[in-house]
mmCIF file of C-alpha atoms in Angstrom:
data_model
loop_
_atom_site.group_PDB
_atom_site.id
_atom_site.type_symbol
_atom_site.label_atom_id
_atom_site.label_comp_id
_atom_site.label_asym_id
_atom_site.label_seq_id
_atom_site.Cartn_x
_atom_site.Cartn_y
_atom_site.Cartn_z
ATOM 1 C CA MET A 1 -9.208 29.725 18.198
ATOM 2 C CA MET A 2 -8.976 29.844 21.974
ATOM 3 C CA GLN A 3 -6.651 31.966 24.035
ATOM 4 C CA ALA A 4 -7.347 30.113 27.310
ATOM 5 C CA CYS A 5 -9.785 27.677 28.817
ATOM 6 C CA SER A 6 -10.997 29.906 31.613
ATOM 7 C CA ILE A 7 -14.536 28.775 30.832
ATOM 8 C CA PHE A 8 -13.633 25.381 32.231
ATOM 9 C CA ARG A 9 -11.148 25.950 35.029
ATOM 10 C CA PRO A 10 -9.035 28.850 36.210
ATOM 11 C CA ALA A 11 -6.833 29.847 33.302
ATOM 12 C CA ALA A 12 -3.118 29.209 33.538
ATOM 13 C CA THR A 13 -2.264 32.826 32.824
ATOM 14 C CA LYS A 14 1.044 32.639 34.619
ATOM 15 C CA THR A 15 2.880 29.905 36.437
ATOM 16 C CA ASP A 16 6.251 29.706 38.058
ATOM 17 C CA GLY A 17 8.887 28.152 35.860
ATOM 18 C CA PRO A 18 10.201 24.676 36.565
ATOM 19 C CA PRO A 19 12.875 24.425 39.234
ATOM 20 C CA PRO A 20 16.473 25.197 38.244
ATOM 21 C CA GLU A 21 17.366 21.520 37.837
ATOM 22 C CA LEU A 22 15.290 21.319 34.681
ATOM 23 C CA SER A 23 17.156 21.918 31.460
ATOM 24 C CA LYS A 24 16.198 25.247 29.950
ATOM 25 C CA PRO A 25 15.854 25.858 26.234
ATOM 26 C CA LYS A 26 18.791 27.685 24.760
ATOM 27 C CA PRO A 27 18.022 31.362 24.148
ATOM 28 C CA VAL A 28 17.232 32.117 20.543
ATOM 29 C CA ASP A 29 19.157 34.998 19.000
ATOM 30 C CA LYS A 30 16.544 37.419 17.749
ATOM 31 C CA GLN A 31 17.801 37.614 14.202
ATOM 32 C CA PRO A 32 15.855 37.613 10.950
ATOM 33 C CA GLU A 33 14.964 34.213 9.550
ATOM 34 C CA THR A 34 17.882 32.463 7.899
ATOM 35 C CA LYS A 35 17.859 29.647 5.391
ATOM 36 C CA GLN A 36 21.198 27.988 4.882
ATOM 37 C CA PRO A 37 21.383 24.831 2.770
ATOM 38 C CA GLU A 38 24.350 22.679 3.645
ATOM 39 C CA ALA A 39 26.758 22.790 0.762
ATOM 40 C CA ASN A 40 27.935 19.572 -0.855
ATOM 41 C CA LYS A 41 25.976 17.367 1.530
ATOM 42 C CA ALA A 42 23.057 15.117 0.795
ATOM 43 C CA ALA A 43 19.862 16.218 2.486
ATOM 44 C CA PRO A 44 19.082 14.138 5.592
ATOM 45 C CA PHE A 45 16.590 11.378 4.758
ATOM 46 C CA ASN A 46 16.621 12.701 1.169
ATOM 47 C CA VAL A 47 14.290 15.543 2.144
ATOM 48 C CA PRO A 48 15.638 18.848 0.764
ATOM 49 C CA ALA A 49 14.039 20.942 3.529
ATOM 50 C CA PHE A 50 15.974 19.017 6.176
ATOM 51 C CA ALA A 51 19.265 20.391 4.790
ATOM 52 C CA LYS A 52 18.194 23.917 5.734
ATOM 53 C CA GLU A 53 18.609 25.699 9.029
ATOM 54 C CA VAL A 54 15.593 27.932 9.583
ATOM 55 C CA LYS A 55 15.398 29.710 12.932
ATOM 56 C CA ARG A 56 13.078 32.472 14.042
ATOM 57 C CA ALA A 57 12.956 34.944 16.892
ATOM 58 C CA ASN A 58 9.320 33.977 17.489
ATOM 59 C CA TYR A 59 7.756 30.606 16.666
ATOM 60 C CA THR A 60 4.078 30.058 15.912
ATOM 61 C CA VAL A 61 2.647 26.833 17.338
ATOM 62 C CA ALA A 62 -0.827 25.469 16.580
ATOM 63 C CA VAL A 63 -2.383 23.092 19.139
ATOM 64 C CA PHE A 64 -5.433 20.950 18.406
ATOM 65 C CA ALA A 65 -7.497 19.261 21.129
ATOM 66 C CA PRO A 66 -11.022 17.756 21.118
ATOM 67 C CA LEU A 67 -12.817 20.200 23.422
ATOM 68 C CA TYR A 68 -16.392 19.895 22.059
ATOM 69 C CA LEU A 69 -17.190 23.510 22.901
ATOM 70 C CA ASP A 70 -20.153 23.592 20.506
ATOM 71 C CA SER A 71 -21.754 20.649 22.278
ATOM 72 C CA VAL A 72 -21.109 21.816 25.825
ATOM 73 C CA PHE A 73 -22.316 25.366 25.239
ATOM 74 C CA ALA A 74 -24.959 24.674 22.612
ATOM 75 C CA THR A 75 -27.741 26.459 24.505
ATOM 76 C CA SER A 76 -26.039 28.456 27.237
ATOM 77 C CA ALA A 77 -22.780 30.070 28.273
ATOM 78 C CA ASP A 78 -23.005 28.169 31.551
ATOM 79 C CA ILE A 79 -21.772 24.631 32.060
ATOM 80 C CA PRO A 80 -24.834 22.336 32.181
ATOM 81 C CA GLY A 81 -25.221 20.961 35.705
ATOM 82 C CA ARG A 82 -21.995 22.789 36.714
ATOM 83 C CA THR A 83 -20.066 19.623 35.810
ATOM 84 C CA MET A 84 -18.086 19.062 32.647
ATOM 85 C CA PRO A 85 -19.238 16.053 30.575
ATOM 86 C CA ARG A 86 -16.828 13.147 30.777
ATOM 87 C CA TYR A 87 -16.227 13.106 27.026
ATOM 88 C CA VAL A 88 -14.737 16.599 27.258
ATOM 89 C CA MET A 89 -12.158 15.790 29.924
ATOM 90 C CA PRO A 90 -9.410 14.047 27.885
ATOM 91 C CA GLY A 91 -9.123 16.953 25.443
ATOM 92 C CA LEU A 92 -9.390 19.567 28.178
ATOM 93 C CA GLU A 93 -6.711 17.907 30.301
ATOM 94 C CA PHE A 94 -4.434 17.534 27.270
ATOM 95 C CA TYR A 95 -4.810 21.271 26.624
ATOM 96 C CA GLU A 96 -4.103 22.101 30.275
ATOM 97 C CA GLY A 97 -0.878 20.086 30.148
ATOM 98 C CA VAL A 98 0.086 21.906 26.955
ATOM 99 C CA GLN A 99 -0.610 25.244 28.639
ATOM 100 C CA LEU A 100 1.622 24.451 31.625
ATOM 101 C CA ALA A 101 4.485 23.576 29.289
ATOM 102 C CA LEU A 102 4.007 26.734 27.217
ATOM 103 C CA ASP A 103 3.950 28.929 30.323
ATOM 104 C CA SER A 104 7.168 27.321 31.533
ATOM 105 C CA LEU A 105 8.921 27.679 28.194
ATOM 106 C CA GLN A 106 7.923 31.310 27.881
ATOM 107 C CA SER A 107 9.071 31.997 31.436
ATOM 108 C CA HIS A 108 12.497 30.804 30.272
ATOM 109 C CA GLY A 109 12.578 33.400 27.538
ATOM 110 C CA MET A 110 11.155 31.589 24.533
ATOM 111 C CA GLN A 111 9.056 33.810 22.286
ATOM 112 C CA LEU A 112 5.959 31.950 21.109
ATOM 113 C CA THR A 113 2.702 32.726 19.381
ATOM 114 C CA VAL A 114 0.250 29.961 20.220
ATOM 115 C CA GLN A 115 -3.075 29.172 18.581
ATOM 116 C CA VAL A 116 -5.345 26.626 20.264
ATOM 117 C CA PHE A 117 -8.127 25.072 18.207
ATOM 118 C CA ASP A 118 -11.047 22.852 19.127
ATOM 119 C CA ASN A 119 -10.836 20.174 16.433
ATOM 120 C CA LYS A 120 -14.416 19.119 17.210
ATOM 121 C CA ALA A 121 -15.819 22.568 16.437
ATOM 122 C CA LYS A 122 -18.776 22.319 14.060
ATOM 123 C CA ASN A 123 -18.515 25.649 12.272
ATOM 124 C CA ASN A 124 -14.743 26.131 12.415
ATOM 125 C CA ASP A 125 -13.433 22.643 11.815
ATOM 126 C CA VAL A 126 -10.007 21.729 10.448
ATOM 127 C CA ALA A 127 -11.172 21.780 6.850
ATOM 128 C CA ALA A 128 -12.507 25.323 7.306
ATOM 129 C CA LEU A 129 -9.296 26.465 8.999
ATOM 130 C CA LEU A 130 -7.278 25.206 6.055
ATOM 131 C CA ARG A 131 -9.581 26.794 3.505
ATOM 132 C CA ASN A 132 -9.341 30.103 5.342
ATOM 133 C CA ARG A 133 -5.527 29.821 5.451
ATOM 134 C CA GLN A 134 -5.459 30.234 9.227
ATOM 135 C CA LEU A 135 -2.550 27.802 9.590
ATOM 136 C CA ASP A 136 -0.367 29.067 6.766
ATOM 137 C CA ASN A 137 2.104 30.844 9.073
ATOM 138 C CA THR A 138 2.402 27.967 11.546
ATOM 139 C CA ASP A 139 5.850 26.586 12.433
ATOM 140 C CA LEU A 140 4.732 23.484 14.361
ATOM 141 C CA ILE A 141 1.447 21.615 14.811
ATOM 142 C CA ILE A 142 0.734 19.476 17.905
ATOM 143 C CA GLY A 143 -2.564 17.623 17.717
ATOM 144 C CA ALA A 144 -4.598 15.216 19.811
ATOM 145 C CA VAL A 145 -6.698 14.351 16.778
ATOM 146 C CA GLY A 146 -8.297 11.346 15.110
ATOM 147 C CA THR A 147 -10.152 10.846 11.870
ATOM 148 C CA PRO A 148 -10.710 12.797 9.685
ATOM 149 C CA GLU A 149 -8.584 15.616 11.145
ATOM 150 C CA PHE A 150 -5.425 13.515 11.202
ATOM 151 C CA LYS A 151 -5.333 13.062 7.416
ATOM 152 C CA LEU A 152 -6.255 16.701 6.738
ATOM 153 C CA LEU A 153 -3.491 18.041 8.983
ATOM 154 C CA SER A 154 -0.975 15.519 7.679
ATOM 155 C CA ASP A 155 -1.627 16.483 4.057
ATOM 156 C CA PHE A 156 -1.357 20.163 4.964
ATOM 157 C CA ALA A 157 1.900 19.596 6.856
ATOM 158 C CA ARG A 158 3.379 17.796 3.857
ATOM 159 C CA GLN A 159 2.304 20.532 1.444
ATOM 160 C CA LYS A 160 3.628 23.381 3.610
ATOM 161 C CA GLU A 161 6.646 21.473 5.003
ATOM 162 C CA ILE A 162 5.540 22.012 8.609
ATOM 163 C CA ASN A 163 6.203 19.354 11.230
ATOM 164 C CA PHE A 164 3.004 17.813 12.599
ATOM 165 C CA VAL A 165 3.193 15.914 15.910
ATOM 166 C CA SER A 166 0.319 13.445 16.228
ATOM 167 C CA ALA A 167 -0.082 13.096 19.976
ATOM 168 C CA THR A 168 -2.686 10.371 20.462
ATOM 169 C CA TYR A 169 -3.718 8.645 17.208
ATOM 170 C CA PRO A 170 -2.195 5.106 17.189
ATOM 171 C CA ASN A 171 -2.355 4.731 13.428
ATOM 172 C CA ASP A 172 -0.778 6.069 10.258
ATOM 173 C CA GLY A 173 -4.220 6.695 8.770
ATOM 174 C CA GLY A 174 -3.021 5.539 5.356
ATOM 175 C CA VAL A 175 -0.524 8.396 5.149
ATOM 176 C CA THR A 176 2.493 7.870 2.911
ATOM 177 C CA GLY A 177 5.312 10.075 1.715
ATOM 178 C CA ASN A 178 5.134 12.550 4.590
ATOM 179 C CA PRO A 179 8.466 12.980 6.408
ATOM 180 C CA PHE A 180 6.953 15.942 8.308
ATOM 181 C CA LEU A 181 4.643 13.644 10.322
ATOM 182 C CA PHE A 182 5.597 12.345 13.783
ATOM 183 C CA ILE A 183 3.478 9.513 15.207
ATOM 184 C CA THR A 184 4.147 9.491 18.959
ATOM 185 C CA ASN A 185 1.447 6.980 19.968
ATOM 186 C CA SER A 186 3.011 4.019 18.182
ATOM 187 C CA THR A 187 1.096 1.925 15.674
ATOM 188 C CA LEU A 188 -0.177 -1.524 16.565
ATOM 189 C CA ARG A 189 2.371 -3.042 14.203
ATOM 190 C CA SER A 190 5.198 -1.554 16.245
ATOM 191 C CA HIS A 191 3.604 -2.799 19.469
ATOM 192 C CA VAL A 192 3.433 -6.430 18.365
ATOM 193 C CA GLU A 193 6.940 -6.298 16.900
ATOM 194 C CA ALA A 194 8.287 -5.097 20.261
ATOM 195 C CA MET A 195 6.240 -7.677 22.157
ATOM 196 C CA HIS A 196 7.544 -10.483 19.973
ATOM 197 C CA GLU A 197 11.130 -9.310 20.443
ATOM 198 C CA TYR A 198 10.692 -9.175 24.217
ATOM 199 C CA ALA A 199 9.214 -12.680 24.277
ATOM 200 C CA GLN A 200 12.049 -14.058 22.163
ATOM 201 C CA LYS A 201 14.937 -12.382 23.979
ATOM 202 C CA GLY A 202 13.539 -12.190 27.511
ATOM 203 C CA PHE A 203 13.260 -15.927 28.082
ATOM 204 C CA ALA A 204 15.899 -18.619 27.564
ATOM 205 C CA ASN A 205 13.459 -21.474 27.004
ATOM 206 C CA LYS A 206 10.027 -20.613 25.698
ATOM 207 C CA ASN A 207 7.037 -21.850 23.807
ATOM 208 C CA ILE A 208 5.418 -18.946 21.948
ATOM 209 C CA VAL A 209 1.779 -19.265 20.938
ATOM 210 C CA ILE A 210 -0.476 -16.743 19.205
ATOM 211 C CA LEU A 211 -4.169 -16.985 20.058
ATOM 212 C CA ARG A 212 -6.376 -15.064 17.643
ATOM 213 C CA ARG A 213 -9.948 -15.050 16.457
ATOM 214 C CA ASN A 214 -11.000 -15.661 12.872
ATOM 215 C CA THR A 215 -11.137 -12.019 11.751
ATOM 216 C CA ASN A 216 -9.096 -10.166 9.155
ATOM 217 C CA PHE A 217 -8.007 -7.651 11.788
ATOM 218 C CA GLU A 218 -6.601 -10.222 14.220
ATOM 219 C CA ALA A 219 -5.136 -12.209 11.341
ATOM 220 C CA GLY A 220 -3.261 -9.032 10.407
ATOM 221 C CA ILE A 221 -1.833 -8.761 13.920
ATOM 222 C CA ALA A 222 -0.650 -12.367 13.753
ATOM 223 C CA GLY A 223 0.829 -11.628 10.328
ATOM 224 C CA ASN A 224 2.845 -8.749 11.743
ATOM 225 C CA ILE A 225 4.299 -11.064 14.386
ATOM 226 C CA LYS A 226 5.267 -13.620 11.741
ATOM 227 C CA THR A 227 6.893 -10.893 9.656
ATOM 228 C CA ALA A 228 8.851 -9.776 12.720
ATOM 229 C CA TRP A 229 9.957 -13.406 13.228
ATOM 230 C CA ASP A 230 11.158 -13.628 9.620
ATOM 231 C CA LYS A 231 13.206 -10.439 9.974
ATOM 232 C CA MET A 232 14.691 -11.323 13.368
ATOM 233 C CA THR A 233 18.343 -12.391 13.232
ATOM 234 C CA TYR A 234 18.434 -13.625 16.854
ATOM 235 C CA ASP A 235 20.081 -17.063 16.843
ATOM 236 C CA LYS A 236 17.993 -18.335 19.778
ATOM 237 C CA LYS A 237 14.589 -17.417 18.472
ATOM 238 C CA ALA A 238 11.863 -20.002 18.971
ATOM 239 C CA ARG A 239 9.223 -20.838 16.422
ATOM 240 C CA VAL A 240 5.824 -19.215 16.834
ATOM 241 C CA ARG A 241 2.706 -21.357 16.690
ATOM 242 C CA GLU A 242 -0.843 -20.163 16.184
ATOM 243 C CA LEU A 243 -4.372 -21.189 17.121
ATOM 244 C CA VAL A 244 -7.558 -19.630 15.780
ATOM 245 C CA TRP A 245 -10.007 -19.797 18.674
ATOM 246 C CA SER A 246 -13.703 -19.187 19.194
ATOM 247 C CA ASP A 247 -16.215 -19.691 21.993
ATOM 248 C CA ALA A 248 -16.374 -23.333 20.905
ATOM 249 C CA THR A 249 -12.633 -23.916 21.378
ATOM 250 C CA THR A 250 -12.041 -26.625 23.977
ATOM 251 C CA GLU A 251 -9.423 -26.904 26.686
ATOM 252 C CA GLY A 252 -8.063 -29.938 24.874
ATOM 253 C CA GLU A 253 -7.447 -27.941 21.717
ATOM 254 C CA LEU A 254 -5.544 -25.361 23.719
ATOM 255 C CA SER A 255 -3.488 -27.918 25.628
ATOM 256 C CA GLN A 256 -2.154 -29.393 22.384
ATOM 257 C CA LEU A 257 -0.068 -26.239 21.937
ATOM 258 C CA LEU A 258 1.108 -25.900 25.544
ATOM 259 C CA LEU A 259 4.181 -27.467 27.177
ATOM 260 C CA THR A 260 4.813 -28.421 30.802
ATOM 261 C CA ASP A 261 8.617 -28.012 30.860
ATOM 262 C CA ARG A 262 9.020 -24.351 29.866
ATOM 263 C CA PRO A 263 7.198 -21.029 29.975
ATOM 264 C CA ASN A 264 4.292 -20.784 27.552
ATOM 265 C CA LEU A 265 4.383 -17.225 26.229
ATOM 266 C CA ILE A 266 0.894 -16.640 24.930
ATOM 267 C CA ILE A 267 0.199 -13.599 22.741
ATOM 268 C CA ILE A 268 -3.530 -12.783 22.654
ATOM 269 C CA THR A 269 -4.563 -10.517 19.802
ATOM 270 C CA ALA A 270 -7.951 -9.467 21.240
ATOM 271 C CA LEU A 271 -8.155 -5.705 21.754
ATOM 272 C CA ASP A 272 -11.581 -5.808 23.438
ATOM 273 C CA GLU A 273 -12.133 -6.729 27.087
ATOM 274 C CA VAL A 274 -14.896 -9.266 26.406
ATOM 275 C CA GLY A 275 -12.721 -11.207 23.972
ATOM 276 C CA ALA A 276 -9.626 -10.982 26.155
ATOM 277 C CA LYS A 277 -11.419 -12.339 29.211
ATOM 278 C CA SER A 278 -13.160 -15.047 27.221
ATOM 279 C CA ILE A 279 -9.901 -16.656 26.092
ATOM 280 C CA LEU A 280 -8.262 -16.040 29.462
ATOM 281 C CA ARG A 281 -10.996 -18.083 31.158
ATOM 282 C CA LYS A 282 -10.168 -20.986 28.875
ATOM 283 C CA LEU A 283 -6.493 -20.665 29.789
ATOM 284 C CA ALA A 284 -7.121 -20.197 33.509
ATOM 285 C CA SER A 285 -8.330 -23.750 33.990
ATOM 286 C CA GLN A 286 -4.929 -25.029 32.795
ATOM 287 C CA LYS A 287 -2.599 -22.671 34.608
ATOM 288 C CA ALA A 288 -1.759 -25.299 37.257
ATOM 289 C CA THR A 289 -0.522 -27.717 34.579
ATOM 290 C CA TYR A 290 1.140 -25.401 32.106
ATOM 291 C CA PRO A 291 3.332 -22.468 33.216
ATOM 292 C CA MET A 292 2.125 -19.493 31.247
ATOM 293 C CA GLN A 293 2.726 -15.797 30.808
ATOM 294 C CA VAL A 294 0.198 -13.862 28.771
ATOM 295 C CA PHE A 295 0.956 -10.908 26.492
ATOM 296 C CA GLY A 296 -1.991 -8.682 25.624
ATOM 297 C CA MET A 297 -2.526 -5.718 23.367
ATOM 298 C CA PRO A 298 -1.928 -2.036 24.309
ATOM 299 C CA THR A 299 -5.644 -1.636 25.064
ATOM 300 C CA TRP A 300 -5.179 -3.918 28.068
ATOM 301 C CA ASP A 301 -3.659 -1.038 30.031
ATOM 302 C CA ILE A 302 -7.127 0.115 31.172
ATOM 303 C CA MET A 303 -8.599 -3.354 31.676
ATOM 304 C CA LYS A 304 -9.079 -4.827 35.137
ATOM 305 C CA PHE A 305 -8.555 -8.545 35.649
ATOM 306 C CA LYS A 306 -9.773 -8.862 39.228
ATOM 307 C CA GLU A 307 -11.776 -12.053 38.727
ATOM 308 C CA PRO A 308 -10.572 -14.885 41.001
ATOM 309 C CA GLU A 309 -9.950 -17.269 38.105
ATOM 310 C CA PHE A 310 -7.272 -14.939 36.719
ATOM 311 C CA ALA A 311 -5.224 -14.963 39.913
ATOM 312 C CA GLY A 312 -1.755 -16.347 39.316
ATOM 313 C CA ILE A 313 -1.634 -15.569 35.592
ATOM 314 C CA THR A 314 1.183 -13.160 34.791
ATOM 315 C CA MET A 315 -0.031 -10.620 32.244
ATOM 316 C CA TYR A 316 1.766 -7.998 30.188
ATOM 317 C CA TYR A 317 0.753 -5.273 27.778
ATOM 318 C CA SER A 318 2.703 -2.774 25.695
ATOM 319 C CA SER A 319 2.748 1.025 25.795
ATOM 320 C CA PRO A 320 4.742 3.825 24.126
ATOM 321 C CA TYR A 321 4.491 5.821 27.369
ATOM 322 C CA TYR A 322 5.570 5.073 30.917
ATOM 323 C CA ASN A 323 5.627 7.499 33.805
ATOM 324 C CA ASP A 324 6.094 6.391 37.399
ATOM 325 C CA LYS A 325 5.557 10.057 38.386
ATOM 326 C CA THR A 326 8.591 10.223 40.681
ATOM 327 C CA ASP A 327 10.835 12.439 38.515
ATOM 328 C CA ILE A 328 11.257 16.186 38.837
ATOM 329 C CA TYR A 329 9.123 16.991 35.788
ATOM 330 C CA SER A 330 6.212 14.924 37.111
ATOM 331 C CA LYS A 331 6.413 16.586 40.490
ATOM 332 C CA TYR A 332 6.410 19.993 38.825
ATOM 333 C CA VAL A 333 3.344 19.157 36.703
ATOM 334 C CA THR A 334 1.522 17.701 39.710
ATOM 335 C CA ASP A 335 2.253 20.725 41.894
ATOM 336 C CA GLN A 336 1.331 23.249 39.222
ATOM 337 C CA PHE A 337 -1.841 21.405 38.271
ATOM 338 C CA ARG A 338 -3.031 21.449 41.867
ATOM 339 C CA LYS A 339 -2.087 25.096 42.196
ATOM 340 C CA VAL A 340 -3.669 26.330 38.962
ATOM 341 C CA TYR A 341 -6.495 23.899 38.249
ATOM 342 C CA LYS A 342 -7.235 22.556 41.757
ATOM 343 C CA ALA A 343 -7.050 19.003 40.427
ATOM 344 C CA ARG A 344 -4.701 16.070 39.927
ATOM 345 C CA PRO A 345 -3.198 15.764 36.440
ATOM 346 C CA SER A 346 -4.352 12.842 34.325
ATOM 347 C CA ASP A 347 -2.210 10.880 31.889
ATOM 348 C CA MET A 348 -3.526 13.138 29.110
ATOM 349 C CA ALA A 349 -2.281 16.187 31.007
ATOM 350 C CA PHE A 350 1.171 14.640 31.378
ATOM 351 C CA LYS A 351 1.143 13.765 27.682
ATOM 352 C CA GLY A 352 0.224 17.316 26.671
ATOM 353 C CA PHE A 353 2.996 18.737 28.843
ATOM 354 C CA GLU A 354 5.631 16.283 27.643
ATOM 355 C CA LEU A 355 5.060 16.599 23.913
ATOM 356 C CA THR A 356 4.886 20.379 24.033
ATOM 357 C CA TRP A 357 8.019 20.696 26.155
ATOM 358 C CA TYR A 358 9.918 18.198 23.999
ATOM 359 C CA PHE A 359 9.084 19.477 20.530
ATOM 360 C CA VAL A 360 9.083 23.202 21.260
ATOM 361 C CA ASN A 361 12.537 22.752 22.773
ATOM 362 C CA LEU A 362 13.613 21.145 19.490
ATOM 363 C CA LEU A 363 12.340 24.232 17.665
ATOM 364 C CA SER A 364 14.455 26.410 19.910
ATOM 365 C CA GLN A 365 17.571 24.290 19.478
ATOM 366 C CA ASP A 366 17.499 23.373 15.794
ATOM 367 C CA GLY A 367 14.846 25.510 14.141
ATOM 368 C CA LEU A 368 11.946 24.378 11.975
ATOM 369 C CA TYR A 369 13.652 21.271 10.574
ATOM 370 C CA PHE A 370 14.772 19.423 13.671
ATOM 371 C CA ASN A 371 13.961 16.053 12.077
ATOM 372 C CA LYS A 372 17.561 15.047 11.508
ATOM 373 C CA ASP A 373 18.322 15.105 15.242
ATOM 374 C CA VAL A 374 14.978 14.472 16.926
ATOM 375 C CA ASN A 375 16.085 11.883 19.511
ATOM 376 C CA LYS A 376 18.051 14.034 21.927
ATOM 377 C CA PRO A 377 18.591 12.286 25.287
ATOM 378 C CA ASN A 378 18.987 15.577 27.145
ATOM 379 C CA ASN A 379 15.481 16.609 26.076
ATOM 380 C CA ARG A 380 13.868 13.602 27.737
ATOM 381 C CA VAL A 381 10.913 14.402 29.987
ATOM 382 C CA PHE A 382 9.036 11.273 31.166
ATOM 383 C CA THR A 383 9.358 9.046 28.120
ATOM 384 C CA THR A 384 12.355 7.880 26.126
ATOM 385 C CA PHE A 385 11.305 8.565 22.555
ATOM 386 C CA ASN A 386 12.884 6.714 19.664
ATOM 387 C CA PHE A 387 11.593 8.305 16.487
ATOM 388 C CA GLN A 388 12.645 6.315 13.448
ATOM 389 C CA PRO A 389 11.911 6.838 9.754
ATOM 390 C CA VAL A 390 9.321 4.383 8.442
ATOM 391 C CA TYR A 391 9.601 3.160 4.850
ATOM 392 C CA LEU A 392 6.465 1.287 3.907
ATOM 393 C CA LYS A 393 7.920 -0.020 0.649
ATOM 394 C CA GLU A 394 11.401 -1.348 -0.024
ATOM 395 C CA GLY A 395 13.659 0.925 -1.972
ATOM 396 C CA GLU A 396 12.022 4.189 -0.930
ATOM 397 C CA GLU A 397 14.431 7.064 -0.414
ATOM 398 C CA MET A 398 12.159 9.393 1.559
ATOM 399 C CA PRO A 399 10.426 8.275 4.785
ATOM 400 C CA ASP A 400 6.656 7.867 4.786
ATOM 401 C CA TYR A 401 6.679 9.306 8.324
ATOM 402 C CA PHE A 402 8.578 9.162 11.609
ATOM 403 C CA GLU A 403 7.273 6.913 14.352
ATOM 404 C CA ASN A 404 8.141 6.428 18.006
ATOM 405 C CA LYS A 405 9.514 2.884 18.044
ATOM 406 C CA ASN A 406 10.256 2.782 21.759
ATOM 407 C CA ILE A 407 7.723 0.398 23.295
ATOM 408 C CA TYR A 408 7.601 -0.393 27.013
ATOM 409 C CA ILE A 409 6.523 -3.851 28.133
ATOM 410 C CA ILE A 410 4.388 -3.423 31.253
ATOM 411 C CA GLN A 411 3.403 -6.134 33.731
ATOM 412 C CA LYS A 412 -0.045 -5.731 35.210
ATOM 413 C CA GLY A 413 -0.114 -5.687 38.999
ATOM 414 C CA ASP A 414 -2.851 -5.744 41.617
ATOM 415 C CA SER A 415 -2.342 -2.121 42.650
ATOM 416 C CA ALA A 416 0.220 -0.800 40.144
ATOM 417 C CA ASP A 417 1.774 -1.800 36.841
ATOM 418 C CA PHE A 418 5.512 -2.295 36.388
ATOM 419 C CA LYS A 419 7.904 -1.600 33.516
ATOM 420 C CA MET A 420 9.787 -4.750 32.528
ATOM 421 C CA ASN A 421 12.281 -3.619 29.850
ATOM 422 C CA THR A 422 14.228 -1.459 32.282
ATOM 423 C CA ALA A 423 16.902 -0.436 29.754
ATOM 424 C CA LEU A 424 14.456 1.978 28.156
#
């Protein structure tokens, strides 16, 4: 457990609260814990715990971040070379964003007990924490975790009926039957469903083509798009055609699926940069003949397509997060980060701040079981969340988990990227 990260940067022991324009959490009456089942009403989402109102005067929050302290300080208490390794920075910056949010919430009167854990610790890993019962009194878990910690924390959250907010893992990890799990970084299935819907409804005339390689993984992505097509009730939906491509695929084979009289909306299922650029080079030679707009996977957000042959190809990718950094929250985080940490906040810092502010506010407003009213517009920070129950099998009464289904479609630009679905 860590109380602060002063070993890395100056600790955020105290910061000024956000400016008055920010919505403050409602003060919590310091009364003993109450549990009040709603009489004669079915439990929301058929989860008995969700029918209870459980509020506390002080909430205990556990935060997990990959800090790799054992690796960094394996031989010395000093930072090797006086520079933090790059692999440490995402987890550290996530924690720093969390800390800014916690300081702000506490400055507004919220009583919190916060435990911060390094989920990459070798001798005090998640499994050990659970065995030692160090999380048994937790009211909320926020974690930037991957495998295997994700499954361990999810199973624990289900057993103890504690809400677990998965901050960064874009997968359900095979979890089922856990209505106490929130997946904020939407699954790939949700991404391609949203991309398909945007392609269908965003263009009057269109020719939609899926380009995938001959792998089970990319075949699964194409299958999710076809399933979305089957479920779509839109009366103007166009059929979706598919081509399995390889390095041997010729321009002629591609051109057989392209049309000259309407936009060719091409969905490329490659998540890797080498594969994405390989198929784009094949398309680039035909861009003068066939109007095309290319839709890539969420991993394309960090890819650079500066090569001359890609000029003139409109490209999109999907993301569950979008922050143009012009709002009052962003300005507050930026100012405080410079003041406290002498640095500019990264996207991970913004993410840590947002999720902590959002979900701890829900604790304050509705108590431990805020699941029945999680999408509160007035709680919005940078992102419009749309958490929906996911039922992996038909006929299930209890959700397998809650997932953020709000996906932004982003157009890649030369110097900045732009949000296209402006209603979100």
